[in-house]
Short mmCIF file of C-alpha atoms in Angstrom, two decimals:
data_model
loop_
_atom_site.label_atom_id
_atom_site.label_comp_id
_atom_site.label_asym_id
_atom_site.label_seq_id
_atom_site.Cartn_x
_atom_site.Cartn_y
_atom_site.Cartn_z
CA UNK A 30 -45.43 3.50 -2.77
CA UNK A 31 -47.84 5.64 -4.83
CA UNK A 32 -49.63 8.57 -3.27
CA UNK A 33 -52.94 6.75 -3.74
CA UNK A 34 -51.62 3.77 -1.80
CA UNK A 35 -50.29 6.01 0.94
CA UNK A 36 -53.64 7.74 1.30
CA UNK A 37 -55.44 4.40 1.45
CA UNK A 38 -53.02 3.27 4.15
CA UNK A 39 -53.60 6.49 6.11
CA UNK A 40 -57.33 5.92 5.91
CA UNK A 41 -56.91 2.43 7.35
CA UNK A 42 -54.80 3.78 10.18
CA UNK A 43 -57.43 6.43 10.90
CA UNK A 44 -60.42 4.02 11.01
CA UNK A 45 -62.22 3.76 14.37
CA UNK A 46 -61.81 -0.02 14.26
CA UNK A 47 -58.03 0.24 14.58
CA UNK A 48 -56.64 -1.93 17.34
CA UNK A 49 -55.74 -0.38 20.63
CA UNK A 50 -52.05 0.16 21.31
CA UNK A 51 -52.00 -2.66 23.83
CA UNK A 52 -53.42 -5.04 21.18
CA UNK A 53 -51.14 -3.80 18.42
CA UNK A 54 -47.90 -3.95 20.46
CA UNK A 55 -48.08 -6.14 23.55
CA UNK A 56 -44.39 -5.42 24.17
CA UNK A 57 -45.31 -1.89 25.22
CA UNK A 58 -46.84 -2.02 28.66
CA UNK A 59 -50.05 -0.26 29.61
CA UNK A 60 -47.99 1.90 31.94
CA UNK A 61 -46.44 3.51 28.86
CA UNK A 62 -49.60 3.55 26.77
CA UNK A 63 -52.20 5.50 28.70
CA UNK A 64 -50.46 8.62 30.09
CA UNK A 65 -50.96 11.57 27.79
CA UNK A 66 -53.44 9.79 25.52
CA UNK A 67 -56.09 12.16 24.16
CA UNK A 68 -59.12 11.64 21.96
CA UNK A 69 -59.05 13.62 18.72
CA UNK A 70 -62.36 15.55 18.61
CA UNK A 71 -62.05 15.78 14.81
CA UNK A 72 -61.33 12.11 14.18
CA UNK A 73 -64.55 11.39 12.28
CA UNK A 74 -64.15 14.56 10.27
CA UNK A 75 -60.61 13.58 9.27
CA UNK A 76 -61.74 10.06 8.39
CA UNK A 77 -64.29 11.51 5.98
CA UNK A 78 -61.65 13.80 4.45
CA UNK A 79 -59.30 10.82 4.01
CA UNK A 80 -62.08 8.85 2.30
CA UNK A 81 -62.84 11.73 -0.06
CA UNK A 82 -59.13 12.20 -0.87
CA UNK A 83 -58.70 8.51 -1.73
CA UNK A 84 -61.46 8.90 -4.30
CA UNK A 85 -60.35 12.24 -5.78
CA UNK A 86 -56.58 12.71 -5.58
CA UNK A 87 -55.39 10.05 -8.05
CA UNK A 88 -55.56 12.40 -11.08
CA UNK A 89 -52.65 14.35 -9.68
CA UNK A 90 -50.36 11.33 -9.92
CA UNK A 91 -50.10 11.87 -13.69
CA UNK A 92 -47.84 14.89 -13.22
CA UNK A 93 -44.16 14.35 -14.02
CA UNK A 94 -42.67 17.06 -11.78
CA UNK A 95 -42.66 15.76 -8.21
CA UNK A 96 -42.68 19.14 -6.50
CA UNK A 97 -45.50 20.30 -8.73
CA UNK A 98 -47.45 17.18 -7.81
CA UNK A 99 -46.85 17.82 -4.13
CA UNK A 100 -48.03 21.43 -4.34
CA UNK A 101 -51.16 20.47 -6.24
CA UNK A 102 -51.89 17.73 -3.73
CA UNK A 103 -51.54 20.27 -0.91
CA UNK A 104 -54.05 22.48 -2.67
CA UNK A 105 -56.37 19.52 -3.25
CA UNK A 106 -56.17 18.46 0.40
CA UNK A 107 -57.08 21.98 1.51
CA UNK A 108 -59.93 22.16 -1.00
CA UNK A 109 -61.43 18.78 -0.04
CA UNK A 110 -60.98 19.52 3.67
CA UNK A 111 -62.93 22.76 3.30
CA UNK A 112 -65.69 21.00 1.37
CA UNK A 113 -66.08 18.27 3.99
CA UNK A 114 -66.05 20.77 6.86
CA UNK A 115 -68.73 22.85 5.09
CA UNK A 116 -70.89 19.74 4.75
CA UNK A 117 -70.41 18.20 8.21
CA UNK A 118 -69.44 21.05 10.56
CA UNK A 119 -70.11 24.33 8.78
CA UNK A 120 -70.12 26.25 12.07
CA UNK A 121 -66.56 25.13 12.95
CA UNK A 122 -64.60 28.19 14.15
CA UNK A 123 -61.99 29.51 11.72
CA UNK A 124 -58.98 28.65 13.95
CA UNK A 125 -60.13 25.05 14.37
CA UNK A 126 -60.91 24.79 10.66
CA UNK A 127 -57.37 25.88 9.82
CA UNK A 128 -55.99 23.45 12.41
CA UNK A 129 -57.81 20.51 10.78
CA UNK A 130 -56.69 21.54 7.29
CA UNK A 131 -53.06 21.97 8.39
CA UNK A 132 -53.05 18.57 10.11
CA UNK A 133 -54.53 16.94 7.00
CA UNK A 134 -51.92 18.54 4.72
CA UNK A 135 -49.13 17.46 7.10
CA UNK A 136 -50.48 13.90 7.23
CA UNK A 137 -50.76 13.54 3.46
CA UNK A 138 -47.78 15.58 2.24
CA UNK A 139 -45.50 15.92 5.28
CA UNK A 140 -44.52 14.03 8.40
CA UNK A 141 -47.69 14.27 10.43
CA UNK A 142 -47.80 16.04 13.80
CA UNK A 143 -44.06 16.74 13.90
CA UNK A 144 -44.11 18.70 10.62
CA UNK A 145 -44.72 21.93 12.55
CA UNK A 146 -41.55 21.26 14.58
CA UNK A 147 -39.54 20.48 11.46
CA UNK A 148 -40.68 23.76 9.92
CA UNK A 149 -39.58 25.81 12.95
CA UNK A 150 -36.10 27.26 12.20
CA UNK A 151 -35.38 27.71 15.93
CA UNK A 152 -35.66 23.96 16.64
CA UNK A 153 -32.49 21.92 16.07
CA UNK A 154 -33.67 18.46 17.12
CA UNK A 155 -36.98 16.58 17.36
CA UNK A 156 -37.39 13.54 19.62
CA UNK A 157 -40.50 11.33 19.53
CA UNK A 158 -40.63 9.10 22.63
CA UNK A 159 -43.69 7.11 21.66
CA UNK A 160 -46.96 8.63 20.46
CA UNK A 161 -47.71 10.92 23.40
CA UNK A 162 -44.37 12.47 24.39
CA UNK A 163 -42.58 14.58 21.79
CA UNK A 164 -39.58 16.71 22.78
CA UNK A 165 -37.60 19.27 20.84
CA UNK A 166 -34.31 21.08 21.36
CA UNK A 167 -34.56 24.85 21.17
CA UNK A 168 -31.44 26.96 21.75
CA UNK A 169 -29.68 24.00 23.35
CA UNK A 170 -32.50 23.22 25.80
CA UNK A 171 -34.86 20.21 25.74
CA UNK A 172 -38.55 21.12 25.81
CA UNK A 173 -41.62 18.86 26.09
CA UNK A 174 -44.01 19.96 23.33
CA UNK A 175 -47.79 19.62 23.14
CA UNK A 176 -47.48 17.60 19.90
CA UNK A 177 -49.05 14.13 20.07
CA UNK A 178 -49.68 11.27 17.67
CA UNK A 179 -52.91 9.26 17.64
CA UNK A 180 -51.26 5.96 18.55
CA UNK A 181 -48.27 3.72 17.78
CA UNK A 182 -49.56 3.04 14.27
CA UNK A 183 -49.54 6.75 13.53
CA UNK A 184 -45.85 7.00 14.55
CA UNK A 185 -45.05 3.90 12.47
CA UNK A 186 -46.70 5.49 9.47
CA UNK A 187 -44.41 8.52 9.74
CA UNK A 188 -41.33 6.30 10.12
CA UNK A 189 -42.31 4.34 7.02
CA UNK A 190 -42.88 7.60 5.15
CA UNK A 191 -39.27 8.58 5.99
CA UNK A 192 -37.49 5.31 5.20
CA UNK A 193 -39.45 4.02 2.18
CA UNK A 194 -38.06 6.51 -0.40
CA UNK A 195 -34.53 5.53 0.65
CA UNK A 196 -35.13 1.84 0.03
CA UNK A 197 -34.70 1.04 3.71
CA UNK A 198 -37.02 -0.94 5.96
CA UNK A 199 -38.00 -1.19 9.58
CA UNK A 200 -39.90 -4.08 11.13
CA UNK A 201 -39.56 -6.58 13.99
CA UNK A 202 -36.71 -8.37 12.24
CA UNK A 203 -34.90 -5.08 11.61
CA UNK A 204 -36.15 -2.74 14.35
CA UNK A 205 -33.53 0.03 13.99
CA UNK A 206 -32.81 2.26 11.02
CA UNK A 207 -30.76 5.35 10.14
CA UNK A 208 -32.18 7.55 7.41
CA UNK A 209 -32.50 11.17 6.31
CA UNK A 210 -35.26 13.53 5.30
CA UNK A 211 -35.39 15.09 1.81
CA UNK A 212 -33.70 18.23 3.19
CA UNK A 213 -30.81 16.14 4.57
CA UNK A 214 -31.88 16.05 8.24
CA UNK A 215 -30.54 12.95 10.00
CA UNK A 216 -33.09 10.45 11.33
CA UNK A 217 -32.78 7.48 13.68
CA UNK A 218 -35.80 5.29 14.40
CA UNK A 219 -36.21 2.31 16.72
CA UNK A 220 -39.43 0.39 17.30
CA UNK A 221 -40.88 -2.24 19.66
CA UNK A 222 -39.94 -4.76 20.94
CA UNK A 223 -36.66 -2.85 21.45
CA UNK A 224 -38.35 0.49 22.24
CA UNK A 225 -40.62 -0.11 25.21
CA UNK A 226 -42.35 3.30 25.05
CA UNK A 227 -43.48 2.74 21.49
CA UNK A 228 -41.86 3.69 18.16
CA UNK A 229 -39.15 6.28 18.78
CA UNK A 230 -37.81 8.84 16.31
CA UNK A 231 -34.83 11.16 16.72
CA UNK A 232 -34.29 13.82 14.06
CA UNK A 233 -31.22 16.05 13.89
CA UNK A 234 -32.42 18.88 11.70
CA UNK A 235 -30.47 19.99 8.67
CA UNK A 236 -29.91 23.73 8.49
CA UNK A 237 -31.38 25.12 5.29
CA UNK A 238 -28.72 27.81 5.38
CA UNK A 239 -25.34 26.34 6.37
CA UNK A 240 -23.64 28.16 9.24
CA UNK A 241 -20.50 30.07 8.34
CA UNK A 242 -17.41 30.75 10.38
CA UNK A 243 -18.72 34.27 10.99
CA UNK A 244 -21.88 32.77 12.50
CA UNK A 245 -19.80 30.69 14.93
CA UNK A 246 -17.75 33.74 15.90
CA UNK A 247 -20.97 35.72 16.47
CA UNK A 248 -22.40 32.91 18.62
CA UNK A 249 -19.21 32.85 20.70
CA UNK A 250 -18.39 29.27 19.71
CA UNK A 251 -14.88 30.35 18.73
CA UNK A 252 -12.88 33.55 18.32
CA UNK A 253 -11.69 35.28 15.17
CA UNK A 254 -8.12 34.26 16.08
CA UNK A 255 -9.10 30.61 16.39
CA UNK A 256 -10.89 30.78 13.04
CA UNK A 257 -7.82 32.36 11.43
CA UNK A 258 -5.65 29.58 12.84
CA UNK A 259 -7.96 26.80 11.60
CA UNK A 260 -8.14 28.39 8.15
CA UNK A 261 -4.32 28.41 8.01
CA UNK A 262 -4.20 24.76 9.13
CA UNK A 263 -6.48 23.75 6.25
CA UNK A 264 -4.53 25.81 3.73
CA UNK A 265 -1.21 24.14 4.65
CA UNK A 266 -2.93 20.72 4.47
CA UNK A 267 -2.74 19.65 8.09
CA UNK A 268 -4.83 16.62 9.07
CA UNK A 269 -7.58 17.57 11.52
CA UNK A 270 -9.76 15.45 13.79
CA UNK A 271 -12.85 17.09 15.31
CA UNK A 272 -13.74 15.54 18.66
CA UNK A 273 -16.88 15.97 20.74
CA UNK A 274 -19.85 14.40 22.44
CA UNK A 275 -23.31 13.82 20.99
CA UNK A 276 -24.93 17.08 19.93
CA UNK A 277 -21.79 19.13 20.51
CA UNK A 278 -21.73 20.52 16.97
CA UNK A 279 -19.08 18.31 15.37
CA UNK A 280 -20.76 18.13 11.98
CA UNK A 281 -21.42 21.88 11.92
CA UNK A 282 -17.77 22.49 12.78
CA UNK A 283 -16.66 20.02 10.09
CA UNK A 284 -18.79 21.89 7.55
CA UNK A 285 -17.24 25.21 8.54
CA UNK A 286 -13.64 23.96 8.54
CA UNK A 287 -14.22 22.16 5.22
CA UNK A 288 -15.31 25.49 3.71
CA UNK A 289 -11.66 26.62 3.96
CA UNK A 290 -10.60 23.99 1.37
CA UNK A 291 -9.71 25.72 -1.94
CA UNK A 292 -12.19 25.41 -4.81
CA UNK A 293 -9.62 23.89 -7.18
CA UNK A 294 -9.22 20.67 -5.14
CA UNK A 295 -11.11 17.39 -5.54
CA UNK A 296 -12.89 16.46 -2.30
CA UNK A 297 -14.33 13.00 -1.61
CA UNK A 298 -16.68 12.76 1.37
CA UNK A 299 -17.65 9.52 3.12
CA UNK A 300 -20.62 9.41 5.49
CA UNK A 301 -22.98 7.00 7.18
CA UNK A 302 -25.91 9.33 6.45
CA UNK A 303 -25.15 12.29 4.18
CA UNK A 304 -25.10 15.53 6.19
CA UNK A 305 -22.15 17.56 4.96
CA UNK A 306 -22.93 20.74 3.03
CA UNK A 307 -19.80 21.56 1.04
CA UNK A 308 -20.09 24.43 -1.43
CA UNK A 309 -16.96 23.71 -3.45
CA UNK A 310 -17.40 22.82 -7.12
CA UNK A 311 -15.54 19.49 -7.14
CA UNK A 312 -17.13 17.32 -4.43
CA UNK A 313 -17.91 13.60 -4.68
CA UNK A 314 -20.20 12.36 -1.89
CA UNK A 315 -20.31 8.70 -0.85
CA UNK A 316 -22.87 7.24 1.58
CA UNK A 317 -22.81 3.87 3.35
CA UNK A 318 -25.62 1.39 2.67
CA UNK A 319 -27.28 -1.05 5.09
CA UNK A 320 -28.08 -4.67 4.24
CA UNK A 321 -31.18 -5.46 2.22
CA UNK A 322 -34.10 -7.71 3.23
CA UNK A 323 -31.97 -10.81 2.64
CA UNK A 324 -29.20 -9.41 4.84
CA UNK A 325 -26.92 -8.79 1.87
CA UNK A 326 -25.57 -5.81 -0.01
CA UNK A 327 -24.30 -3.79 2.96
CA UNK A 328 -21.53 -1.30 2.16
CA UNK A 329 -19.72 -0.10 5.27
CA UNK A 330 -17.87 3.16 5.89
CA UNK A 331 -14.60 1.23 5.82
CA UNK A 332 -15.31 -0.08 2.31
CA UNK A 333 -16.01 3.44 1.10
CA UNK A 334 -12.85 4.86 2.69
CA UNK A 335 -10.79 2.21 0.92
CA UNK A 336 -12.54 2.91 -2.37
CA UNK A 337 -12.26 6.69 -2.19
CA UNK A 338 -8.46 6.38 -2.11
CA UNK A 339 -8.70 5.05 -5.69
CA UNK A 340 -10.70 8.11 -6.78
CA UNK A 341 -7.76 10.53 -6.88
CA UNK A 342 -8.91 12.75 -4.01
CA UNK A 343 -7.00 15.85 -2.97
CA UNK A 344 -8.86 15.75 0.34
CA UNK A 345 -10.73 12.95 2.11
CA UNK A 346 -13.49 14.02 4.50
CA UNK A 347 -15.02 11.26 6.62
CA UNK A 348 -18.17 12.35 8.44
CA UNK A 349 -17.41 10.24 11.49
CA UNK A 350 -15.11 7.35 12.36
CA UNK A 351 -16.63 4.77 14.70
CA UNK A 352 -14.71 1.56 14.10
CA UNK A 353 -12.12 -0.13 11.92
CA UNK A 354 -12.33 2.59 9.27
CA UNK A 355 -10.14 4.67 11.61
CA UNK A 356 -7.15 2.58 10.50
CA UNK A 357 -7.89 3.21 6.83
CA UNK A 358 -8.36 6.91 7.52
CA UNK A 359 -5.02 7.14 9.34
CA UNK A 360 -3.30 5.29 6.51
CA UNK A 361 -4.84 7.72 4.02
CA UNK A 362 -3.52 10.65 6.04
CA UNK A 363 -0.09 9.02 6.07
CA UNK A 364 0.05 8.21 2.35
CA UNK A 365 -0.25 11.46 0.46
CA UNK A 366 -3.78 12.58 1.38
CA UNK A 367 -2.73 15.46 3.62
CA UNK A 368 -5.36 17.94 4.66
CA UNK A 369 -7.96 15.28 5.41
CA UNK A 370 -10.71 15.80 7.98
CA UNK A 371 -12.86 13.59 10.17
CA UNK A 372 -14.82 13.58 13.43
CA UNK A 373 -15.10 11.21 16.39
CA UNK A 374 -16.89 10.85 19.71
CA UNK A 375 -14.74 11.81 22.72
CA UNK A 376 -14.89 14.27 25.61
CA UNK A 377 -11.29 15.58 25.48
CA UNK A 378 -8.41 15.57 22.98
CA UNK A 379 -6.64 12.94 25.11
CA UNK A 380 -9.76 10.79 25.07
CA UNK A 381 -9.89 11.15 21.28
CA UNK A 382 -6.39 9.69 21.03
CA UNK A 383 -7.48 6.72 23.17
CA UNK A 384 -10.60 6.28 21.03
CA UNK A 385 -8.50 6.22 17.87
CA UNK A 386 -6.31 3.51 19.39
CA UNK A 387 -9.37 1.43 20.24
CA UNK A 388 -10.93 1.91 16.80
CA UNK A 389 -7.72 0.86 15.06
CA UNK A 390 -7.75 -2.36 17.10
CA UNK A 391 -11.35 -2.90 15.94
CA UNK A 392 -10.01 -3.23 12.40
CA UNK A 393 -8.76 -6.69 13.38
CA UNK A 394 -5.09 -5.97 12.78
CA UNK A 395 -2.72 -7.41 15.37
CA UNK A 396 -0.68 -4.25 15.77
CA UNK A 397 1.39 -3.41 18.86
CA UNK A 398 0.15 -0.39 20.80
CA UNK A 399 3.32 1.56 20.07
CA UNK A 400 2.90 1.02 16.32
CA UNK A 401 -0.69 2.30 16.55
CA UNK A 402 0.41 5.39 18.48
CA UNK A 403 3.16 6.11 15.97
CA UNK A 404 0.57 5.81 13.20
CA UNK A 405 -1.68 8.30 15.00
CA UNK A 406 1.07 10.84 15.70
CA UNK A 407 2.36 10.76 12.14
CA UNK A 408 -1.17 11.13 10.71
CA UNK A 409 -3.02 13.57 12.98
CA UNK A 410 -1.75 17.14 13.33
CA UNK A 411 -4.59 18.92 15.13
CA UNK A 412 -7.52 17.93 17.36
CA UNK A 413 -10.41 20.38 17.63
CA UNK A 414 -12.57 19.69 20.68
CA UNK A 415 -16.24 20.73 20.58
CA UNK A 416 -18.58 20.67 23.58
CA UNK A 417 -22.16 21.48 24.47
CA UNK A 418 -22.10 23.25 27.83
CA UNK A 419 -24.72 23.03 30.58
CA UNK A 420 -26.44 26.24 29.46
CA UNK A 421 -26.96 24.76 25.99
CA UNK A 422 -24.23 26.80 24.30
CA UNK A 423 -21.68 25.11 22.07
CA UNK A 424 -17.99 25.98 22.23
CA UNK A 425 -14.70 24.92 20.74
CA UNK A 426 -13.06 24.16 24.08
CA UNK A 427 -9.61 23.07 22.79
CA UNK A 428 -7.51 23.36 19.67
CA UNK A 429 -4.68 20.96 20.38
CA UNK A 430 -1.50 20.06 18.51
CA UNK A 431 -0.36 16.43 18.33
CA UNK A 432 3.37 16.94 18.75
CA UNK A 433 4.78 13.41 18.65
CA UNK A 434 5.83 10.73 21.11
CA UNK A 435 7.92 10.69 24.25
CA UNK A 436 8.58 7.09 25.14
CA UNK A 437 5.23 5.31 24.94
CA UNK A 438 3.15 8.47 25.37
CA UNK A 439 1.63 10.70 22.70
CA UNK A 440 2.43 14.34 23.49
CA UNK A 441 -0.40 16.86 23.12
CA UNK A 442 -0.14 20.63 23.44
CA UNK A 443 -3.12 22.97 23.74
CA UNK A 444 -2.91 26.01 21.45
CA UNK A 445 -6.31 27.54 22.33
CA UNK A 446 -8.58 26.66 25.27
CA UNK A 447 -11.89 27.73 26.81
CA UNK A 448 -11.67 28.77 30.45
CA UNK A 449 -14.90 28.69 32.42
CA UNK A 450 -15.14 31.32 35.15
CA UNK A 451 -18.58 30.47 36.56
CA UNK A 452 -22.24 31.14 35.79
CA UNK A 453 -24.40 34.24 35.93
CA UNK A 454 -27.78 34.59 37.67
CA UNK A 455 -29.57 33.22 34.59
CA UNK A 456 -27.42 30.08 34.56
CA UNK A 457 -25.43 31.21 31.52
CA UNK A 458 -21.82 30.08 31.63
CA UNK A 459 -19.22 32.83 31.92
CA UNK A 460 -15.82 32.16 30.42
CA UNK A 461 -13.35 33.08 27.71
CA UNK A 462 -11.64 31.50 24.74
CA UNK A 463 -7.95 32.30 24.82
CA UNK A 464 -4.57 31.27 23.38
CA UNK A 465 -2.25 29.41 25.74
CA UNK A 466 0.77 31.45 24.66
CA UNK A 467 2.47 28.48 22.97
CA UNK A 468 3.25 28.57 19.27
CA UNK A 469 2.69 25.20 17.51
CA UNK A 470 5.72 23.26 16.29
CA UNK A 471 4.33 23.26 12.75
CA UNK A 472 4.25 27.07 12.60
CA UNK A 473 7.10 27.03 10.07
CA UNK A 474 4.75 25.27 7.61
CA UNK A 475 2.69 28.45 7.45
CA UNK A 476 5.72 30.50 6.41
CA UNK A 477 6.93 27.86 3.94
CA UNK A 478 3.50 27.66 2.29
CA UNK A 479 3.20 31.45 2.14
CA UNK A 480 0.21 31.51 4.48
CA UNK A 481 0.07 34.83 6.29
CA UNK A 482 -0.75 34.26 9.94
CA UNK A 483 0.24 36.72 12.64
CA UNK A 484 2.35 35.20 15.45
CA UNK A 485 0.66 37.42 18.03
CA UNK A 486 -2.60 35.39 17.81
CA UNK A 487 -0.81 32.83 20.02
CA UNK A 488 0.07 35.38 22.74
CA UNK A 489 -1.98 34.97 25.92
CA UNK A 490 -3.63 38.26 26.80
CA UNK A 491 -4.86 39.47 30.15
CA UNK A 492 -8.61 39.37 30.50
#
């Protein structure tokens, strides 16, 4: 959609004749519509600015450099906004004038009211629960912000702004969509009739500066000894599964652990929505694709995992396994693609094993449970458990070795664990990350590969 068309659409959304929310979306009850609704005192002023922009901004579409166009449009929006304010409300206080100009720039060039949250480096997640309730996550805590949209149509406009450049769609026939922002931030949107509170957006922000292992050590997410151990595991090409709940930091941890992969190896990444930030030179990134308007053309994670095995990868990194692709990933780990990495949703390492069993069954293969467990134990060497604790902090709570099978049971052995001791007066969790005192069975691989790792990192120390 051209910028001119987008501005014309924004003008239509901003017109006073726009339908009320109850008229536009009868599925959303009045109970959810009225609380928090506020009248914009500058609505008429903004309408006039929109009208003026529609008439004046089209000359900037002739530029070939997109970023240059965007910057010039920002300047034009500010210029036109100032002109209109001088004509209609010349006595408008400076702070309110700047507020109107900023909101206009965000509406035309950004993502509307939530742009200010997206620009805040201390905010890690933005959650729009309908037009009048917008939350953010700051330092692990959920906060209700004072950001509001005009109405459901305003939220829909922002959603369409996000998904349109990606060739994806959202409407009543396809009311859910996964997408990403230009900076890589992950977006999920769901609209009425499925979302009763109005159009809902959840954005997991993409860090402009990827976190390093030193950052995680400084935050207390893991210790220097744990980092040294994980680095050695990657260097000797052990297969690692990162487990954790929603928002526990799995992708961040996967980015950090992937940074230990040598630069001279070919890495193929497979993701549902591209999030990984690998800095190695030889990286091929694959992203799944949803079905088109006719319901055709979908390319699933499983298809990409199968295909990447034909691309001569040294390492396969799957952003997250959720279904039958787990079987293909395990087979890749078992057939010469050692050192592969993936993540999965589970609350403990033992739960992750059970989840892998379930996901393999989802592949539709009639495999006996013992055969599945043997496949898992021969493929997976280490499970790294991530967790978001009650105080909002994120920790690596377990680094666990998959040792093999005894009878019908997969044997796991914790190498490092987090021990919680309690909470302080501010509610901050007190605890320590420590080795269990047990050396992993694969320790000899470090020596054989010439990886220097000190045995005393596994010795449990008194606190």
